[in-house]
Structures are given as C-alpha cells and as structure tokens.
PDB file of N, CA and C in Angstrom:
ATOM      1  N   MET R   1     -19.139   6.802   5.895  1.00 53.00           N
ATOM      2  CA  MET R   1     -19.802   7.148   7.003  1.00 53.00           C
ATOM      3  C   MET R   1     -21.104   7.451   5.412  1.00 53.00           C
ATOM      4  N   LYS R   2     -20.735   8.127   4.322  1.00 68.00           N
ATOM      5  CA  LYS R   2     -21.702   8.642   3.225  1.00 68.00           C
ATOM      6  C   LYS R   2     -22.104   7.475   2.925  1.00 68.00           C
ATOM      7  N   PRO R   3     -21.864   6.021   2.496  1.00 68.00           N
ATOM      8  CA  PRO R   3     -23.002   5.272   1.421  1.00 68.00           C
ATOM      9  C   PRO R   3     -23.789   4.954   2.524  1.00 68.00           C
ATOM     10  N   PHE R   4     -23.623   4.565   3.982  1.00 71.00           N
ATOM     11  CA  PHE R   4     -24.969   4.762   4.979  1.00 71.00           C
ATOM     12  C   PHE R   4     -25.673   5.756   5.281  1.00 71.00           C
ATOM     13  N   THR R   5     -25.390   6.923   4.761  1.00 75.00           N
ATOM     14  CA  THR R   5     -25.740   7.890   5.131  1.00 75.00           C
ATOM     15  C   THR R   5     -26.996   7.732   4.466  1.00 75.00           C
ATOM     16  N   LEU R   6     -26.609   7.639   2.790  1.00 71.00           N
ATOM     17  CA  LEU R   6     -26.989   7.831   1.801  1.00 71.00           C
ATOM     18  C   LEU R   6     -28.247   6.712   1.314  1.00 71.00           C
ATOM     19  N   MET R   7     -28.076   5.349   2.321  1.00 73.00           N
ATOM     20  CA  MET R   7     -28.697   4.405   2.390  1.00 73.00           C
ATOM     21  C   MET R   7     -30.083   4.670   3.266  1.00 73.00           C
ATOM     22  N   SER R   8     -29.825   5.150   4.561  1.00 77.00           N
ATOM     23  CA  SER R   8     -30.527   5.398   5.281  1.00 77.00           C
ATOM     24  C   SER R   8     -31.477   6.574   4.756  1.00 77.00           C
ATOM     25  N   THR R   9     -31.256   7.592   4.148  1.00 78.00           N
ATOM     26  CA  THR R   9     -31.957   8.453   3.647  1.00 78.00           C
ATOM     27  C   THR R   9     -32.927   8.014   2.335  1.00 78.00           C
ATOM     28  N   ALA R  10     -32.346   7.403   1.727  1.00 75.00           N
ATOM     29  CA  ALA R  10     -33.416   6.450   0.859  1.00 75.00           C
ATOM     30  C   ALA R  10     -34.368   5.822   1.425  1.00 75.00           C
ATOM     31  N   ALA R  11     -34.121   5.233   2.258  1.00 77.00           N
ATOM     32  CA  ALA R  11     -34.764   4.157   3.278  1.00 77.00           C
ATOM     33  C   ALA R  11     -36.110   5.005   3.606  1.00 77.00           C
ATOM     34  N   LEU R  12     -35.546   5.838   4.599  1.00 77.00           N
ATOM     35  CA  LEU R  12     -36.419   6.530   4.849  1.00 77.00           C
ATOM     36  C   LEU R  12     -37.395   7.487   3.695  1.00 77.00           C
ATOM     37  N   THR R  13     -36.875   7.638   2.935  1.00 78.00           N
ATOM     38  CA  THR R  13     -38.176   8.570   1.621  1.00 78.00           C
ATOM     39  C   THR R  13     -38.832   7.489   1.237  1.00 78.00           C
ATOM     40  N   LEU R  14     -38.225   5.850   0.969  1.00 74.00           N
ATOM     41  CA  LEU R  14     -39.386   5.483   0.922  1.00 74.00           C
ATOM     42  C   LEU R  14     -40.282   5.046   1.845  1.00 74.00           C
ATOM     43  N   PHE R  15     -40.368   4.997   3.174  1.00 76.00           N
ATOM     44  CA  PHE R  15     -41.453   5.206   4.202  1.00 76.00           C
ATOM     45  C   PHE R  15     -41.639   5.871   3.956  1.00 76.00           C
ATOM     46  N   LEU R  16     -41.240   7.322   3.869  1.00 73.00           N
ATOM     47  CA  LEU R  16     -42.139   8.385   3.642  1.00 73.00           C
ATOM     48  C   LEU R  16     -43.386   8.397   2.607  1.00 73.00           C
ATOM     49  N   ALA R  17     -42.656   7.951   1.705  1.00 73.00           N
ATOM     50  CA  ALA R  17     -43.782   8.009   0.158  1.00 73.00           C
ATOM     51  C   ALA R  17     -45.200   6.526   0.722  1.00 73.00           C
ATOM     52  N   LEU R  18     -44.505   5.464   0.786  1.00 69.00           N
ATOM     53  CA  LEU R  18     -45.598   4.698   1.282  1.00 69.00           C
ATOM     54  C   LEU R  18     -46.241   4.829   2.324  1.00 69.00           C
ATOM     55  N   GLY R  19     -45.782   5.651   3.501  1.00 68.00           N
ATOM     56  CA  GLY R  19     -46.773   5.915   4.359  1.00 68.00           C
ATOM     57  C   GLY R  19     -47.606   6.839   4.081  1.00 68.00           C
ATOM     58  N   LEU R  20     -47.330   8.096   3.448  1.00 62.00           N
ATOM     59  CA  LEU R  20     -48.075   8.774   2.648  1.00 62.00           C
ATOM     60  C   LEU R  20     -49.367   8.723   1.816  1.00 62.00           C
ATOM     61  N   SER R  21     -48.724   7.480   1.040  1.00 65.00           N
ATOM     62  CA  SER R  21     -49.692   7.151   0.049  1.00 65.00           C
ATOM     63  C   SER R  21     -51.101   6.065   0.627  1.00 65.00           C
ATOM     64  N   ALA R  22     -50.415   5.994   2.338  1.00 62.00           N
ATOM     65  CA  ALA R  22     -51.553   5.058   3.136  1.00 62.00           C
ATOM     66  C   ALA R  22     -52.684   5.794   3.756  1.00 62.00           C
ATOM     67  N   CYS R  23     -52.182   6.824   3.631  1.00 57.00           N
ATOM     68  CA  CYS R  23     -52.971   7.812   4.457  1.00 57.00           C
ATOM     69  C   CYS R  23     -54.003   8.448   3.977  1.00 57.00           C
ATOM     70  N   SER R  24     -55.258   8.778   4.952  1.00 59.00           N
ATOM     71  CA  SER R  24     -56.325   9.498   4.629  1.00 59.00           C
ATOM     72  C   SER R  24     -55.875  11.030   4.382  1.00 59.00           C
ATOM     73  N   ASP R  25     -56.621  11.983   3.881  1.00 60.00           N
ATOM     74  CA  ASP R  25     -56.159  13.384   3.933  1.00 60.00           C
ATOM     75  C   ASP R  25     -56.236  14.052   5.176  1.00 60.00           C
ATOM     76  N   ASN R  26     -56.616  13.742   6.209  1.00 62.00           N
ATOM     77  CA  ASN R  26     -56.727  13.970   7.569  1.00 62.00           C
ATOM     78  C   ASN R  26     -55.694  13.555   8.075  1.00 62.00           C
ATOM     79  N   ASN R  27     -55.139  12.964   8.093  1.00 72.00           N
ATOM     80  CA  ASN R  27     -53.742  12.118   8.670  1.00 72.00           C
ATOM     81  C   ASN R  27     -52.867  12.062   8.057  1.00 72.00           C
ATOM     82  N   ALA R  28     -52.808  12.458   6.535  1.00 70.00           N
ATOM     83  CA  ALA R  28     -51.556  12.783   6.090  1.00 70.00           C
ATOM     84  C   ALA R  28     -50.685  13.803   6.368  1.00 70.00           C
ATOM     85  N   GLU R  29     -50.562  15.177   7.071  1.00 76.00           N
ATOM     86  CA  GLU R  29     -50.163  16.219   7.586  1.00 76.00           C
ATOM     87  C   GLU R  29     -49.140  15.494   8.661  1.00 76.00           C
ATOM     88  N   SER R  30     -50.495  15.008   9.675  1.00 79.00           N
ATOM     89  CA  SER R  30     -49.457  14.427  10.795  1.00 79.00           C
ATOM     90  C   SER R  30     -48.474  13.245  10.752  1.00 79.00           C
ATOM     91  N   ALA R  31     -49.092  12.575   9.702  1.00 78.00           N
ATOM     92  CA  ALA R  31     -47.929  11.581   9.205  1.00 78.00           C
ATOM     93  C   ALA R  31     -46.809  12.224   8.911  1.00 78.00           C
ATOM     94  N   GLY R  32     -46.731  12.511   8.005  1.00 80.00           N
ATOM     95  CA  GLY R  32     -45.568  13.950   7.418  1.00 80.00           C
ATOM     96  C   GLY R  32     -44.669  14.284   8.397  1.00 80.00           C
ATOM     97  N   GLU R  33     -45.354  15.132   9.539  1.00 85.00           N
ATOM     98  CA  GLU R  33     -44.864  15.716  10.658  1.00 85.00           C
ATOM     99  C   GLU R  33     -43.677  14.729  11.238  1.00 85.00           C
ATOM    100  N   LYS R  34     -44.570  13.498  11.675  1.00 87.00           N
ATOM    101  CA  LYS R  34     -43.826  12.033  12.093  1.00 87.00           C
ATOM    102  C   LYS R  34     -42.550  11.877  11.525  1.00 87.00           C
ATOM    103  N   ILE R  35     -43.041  11.604  10.000  1.00 85.00           N
ATOM    104  CA  ILE R  35     -41.904  11.406   9.621  1.00 85.00           C
ATOM    105  C   ILE R  35     -40.842  12.203   9.244  1.00 85.00           C
ATOM    106  N   ASP R  36     -40.862  13.283   9.298  1.00 87.00           N
ATOM    107  CA  ASP R  36     -39.848  14.249   8.695  1.00 87.00           C
ATOM    108  C   ASP R  36     -38.821  14.132  10.303  1.00 87.00           C
ATOM    109  N   GLU R  37     -40.017  14.544  11.398  1.00 89.00           N
ATOM    110  CA  GLU R  37     -39.267  14.191  12.586  1.00 89.00           C
ATOM    111  C   GLU R  37     -38.539  12.945  12.464  1.00 89.00           C
ATOM    112  N   ALA R  38     -38.826  11.848  12.122  1.00 88.00           N
ATOM    113  CA  ALA R  38     -37.727  10.836  12.499  1.00 88.00           C
ATOM    114  C   ALA R  38     -36.749  10.811  11.470  1.00 88.00           C
ATOM    115  N   ILE R  39     -36.843  11.569  10.234  1.00 87.00           N
ATOM    116  CA  ILE R  39     -35.768  11.310   9.615  1.00 87.00           C
ATOM    117  C   ILE R  39     -34.635  12.474  10.322  1.00 87.00           C
ATOM    118  N   THR R  40     -35.071  13.477  10.705  1.00 88.00           N
ATOM    119  CA  THR R  40     -34.325  14.616  11.504  1.00 88.00           C
ATOM    120  C   THR R  40     -33.398  13.418  12.510  1.00 88.00           C
ATOM    121  N   ASP R  41     -34.059  13.354  13.599  1.00 89.00           N
ATOM    122  CA  ASP R  41     -33.594  11.729  14.375  1.00 89.00           C
ATOM    123  C   ASP R  41     -32.828  11.356  14.202  1.00 89.00           C
ATOM    124  N   ALA R  42     -32.741  10.411  12.880  1.00 87.00           N
ATOM    125  CA  ALA R  42     -32.042   9.387  12.500  1.00 87.00           C
ATOM    126  C   ALA R  42     -30.445  10.130  11.973  1.00 87.00           C
ATOM    127  N   GLY R  43     -30.972  11.366  10.986  1.00 86.00           N
ATOM    128  CA  GLY R  43     -29.793  12.438  10.626  1.00 86.00           C
ATOM    129  C   GLY R  43     -28.780  12.772  11.522  1.00 86.00           C
ATOM    130  N   ASN R  44     -29.249  12.715  12.652  1.00 88.00           N
ATOM    131  CA  ASN R  44     -28.476  13.330  13.918  1.00 88.00           C
ATOM    132  C   ASN R  44     -27.717  12.215  14.904  1.00 88.00           C
ATOM    133  N   ALA R  45     -28.818  11.135  14.966  1.00 89.00           N
ATOM    134  CA  ALA R  45     -27.838  10.151  15.208  1.00 89.00           C
ATOM    135  C   ALA R  45     -26.751   9.758  14.428  1.00 89.00           C
ATOM    136  N   ILE R  46     -26.995   9.130  13.281  1.00 87.00           N
ATOM    137  CA  ILE R  46     -25.984   9.186  12.766  1.00 87.00           C
ATOM    138  C   ILE R  46     -24.153  10.107  12.463  1.00 87.00           C
ATOM    139  N   GLU R  47     -24.710  11.658  12.691  1.00 87.00           N
ATOM    140  CA  GLU R  47     -23.937  12.007  12.754  1.00 87.00           C
ATOM    141  C   GLU R  47     -23.235  12.293  14.251  1.00 87.00           C
ATOM    142  N   ASP R  48     -23.601  12.014  15.413  1.00 87.00           N
ATOM    143  CA  ASP R  48     -23.169  11.924  16.409  1.00 87.00           C
ATOM    144  C   ASP R  48     -22.436  10.650  16.432  1.00 87.00           C
ATOM    145  N   ALA R  49     -23.023   9.344  15.367  1.00 87.00           N
ATOM    146  CA  ALA R  49     -22.385   8.372  15.645  1.00 87.00           C
ATOM    147  C   ALA R  49     -20.924   8.676  15.283  1.00 87.00           C
ATOM    148  N   CYS R  50     -20.560   8.960  14.026  1.00 86.00           N
ATOM    149  CA  CYS R  50     -19.848   9.405  13.101  1.00 86.00           C
ATOM    150  C   CYS R  50     -18.635  10.187  14.105  1.00 86.00           C
ATOM    151  N   GLU R  51     -19.015  11.456  14.614  1.00 86.00           N
ATOM    152  CA  GLU R  51     -18.113  12.110  15.964  1.00 86.00           C
ATOM    153  C   GLU R  51     -17.850  11.599  16.491  1.00 86.00           C
ATOM    154  N   ASP R  52     -18.394  10.354  16.977  1.00 86.00           N
ATOM    155  CA  ASP R  52     -18.215   9.362  18.605  1.00 86.00           C
ATOM    156  C   ASP R  52     -16.833   8.576  17.953  1.00 86.00           C
ATOM    157  N   VAL R  53     -17.066   8.337  16.745  1.00 86.00           N
ATOM    158  CA  VAL R  53     -15.969   7.324  16.436  1.00 86.00           C
ATOM    159  C   VAL R  53     -14.812   8.302  16.176  1.00 86.00           C
ATOM    160  N   LYS R  54     -14.894   9.883  14.877  1.00 87.00           N
ATOM    161  CA  LYS R  54     -13.605  10.109  14.797  1.00 87.00           C
ATOM    162  C   LYS R  54     -12.739  10.732  16.280  1.00 87.00           C
ATOM    163  N   GLU R  55     -13.818  10.917  17.345  1.00 85.00           N
ATOM    164  CA  GLU R  55     -13.388  11.318  18.475  1.00 85.00           C
ATOM    165  C   GLU R  55     -12.411   9.929  19.357  1.00 85.00           C
ATOM    166  N   GLY R  56     -13.000   8.769  19.217  1.00 84.00           N
ATOM    167  CA  GLY R  56     -12.531   7.735  19.524  1.00 84.00           C
ATOM    168  C   GLY R  56     -11.181   7.001  19.155  1.00 84.00           C
ATOM    169  N   VAL R  57     -10.860   7.901  17.467  1.00 88.00           N
ATOM    170  CA  VAL R  57      -9.285   7.846  16.929  1.00 88.00           C
ATOM    171  C   VAL R  57      -8.189   8.430  16.704  1.00 88.00           C
ATOM    172  N   ASN R  58      -8.655  10.017  17.720  1.00 84.00           N
ATOM    173  CA  ASN R  58      -8.075  10.919  17.850  1.00 84.00           C
ATOM    174  C   ASN R  58      -7.966  11.575  16.323  1.00 84.00           C
ATOM    175  N   ALA R  59      -8.825  11.511  15.223  1.00 82.00           N
ATOM    176  CA  ALA R  59      -8.577  12.210  14.320  1.00 82.00           C
ATOM    177  C   ALA R  59      -9.158  13.964  14.304  1.00 82.00           C
ATOM    178  N   LYS R  60      -7.955  14.187  13.461  1.00 81.00           N
ATOM    179  CA  LYS R  60      -8.060  15.878  13.276  1.00 81.00           C
ATOM    180  C   LYS R  60      -9.156  16.721  13.155  1.00 81.00           C
ATOM    181  N   ASP R  61      -9.634  15.835  12.287  1.00 78.00           N
ATOM    182  CA  ASP R  61     -11.255  16.339  11.521  1.00 78.00           C
ATOM    183  C   ASP R  61     -12.344  16.083  12.370  1.00 78.00           C
ATOM    184  N   LYS R  62     -13.193  16.424  12.906  1.00 70.00           N
ATOM    185  CA  LYS R  62     -14.079  15.888  14.117  1.00 70.00           C
ATOM    186  C   LYS R  62     -15.259  15.849  13.408  1.00 70.00           C
ATOM    187  N   LYS R  63     -15.458  16.647  11.978  1.00 74.00           N
ATOM    188  CA  LYS R  63     -16.712  17.274  11.333  1.00 74.00           C
ATOM    189  C   LYS R  63     -17.048  15.902  10.857  1.00 74.00           C
ATOM    190  N   CYS R  64     -18.480  15.702  10.768  1.00 76.00           N
ATOM    191  CA  CYS R  64     -18.958  14.541   9.626  1.00 76.00           C
ATOM    192  C   CYS R  64     -19.900  14.990   8.489  1.00 76.00           C
TER     193      CYS R  64
END
C-alpha cells in the first residue's frame, strides 16, 4: 500500500499547488482548508481500505 499512498499524496499535493495558484487572496484560505480536508479524508479512506484487506486475510498485524 505504500506506493499507492505515496502516489495519492503526490497527486493531492500537486492539486493543492495548482488550486492555490489559481485562487485570489480572499479565496485562498478557504480553498486551502477544503484541500486539507480532502487530503485528510483520502488518507483515512486509504487506511480504512488497508485495514479491511488485512482483516479479510486474517493478518496478525492489522495496522497500516
């Protein structure tokens, strides 16, 4: 799962950089907060999926 996590993080970081460069000063903070929330949600979804897979194969270590 680490390569997928790395690719997801890189894509979201690129999205953040492009999104903030297109925003005006008034909207930059709001856009940044939305992007931060999206990154956190994506990370949580990846971790949940990893834990579900490990639980499905009865892995001893269920941490991701």
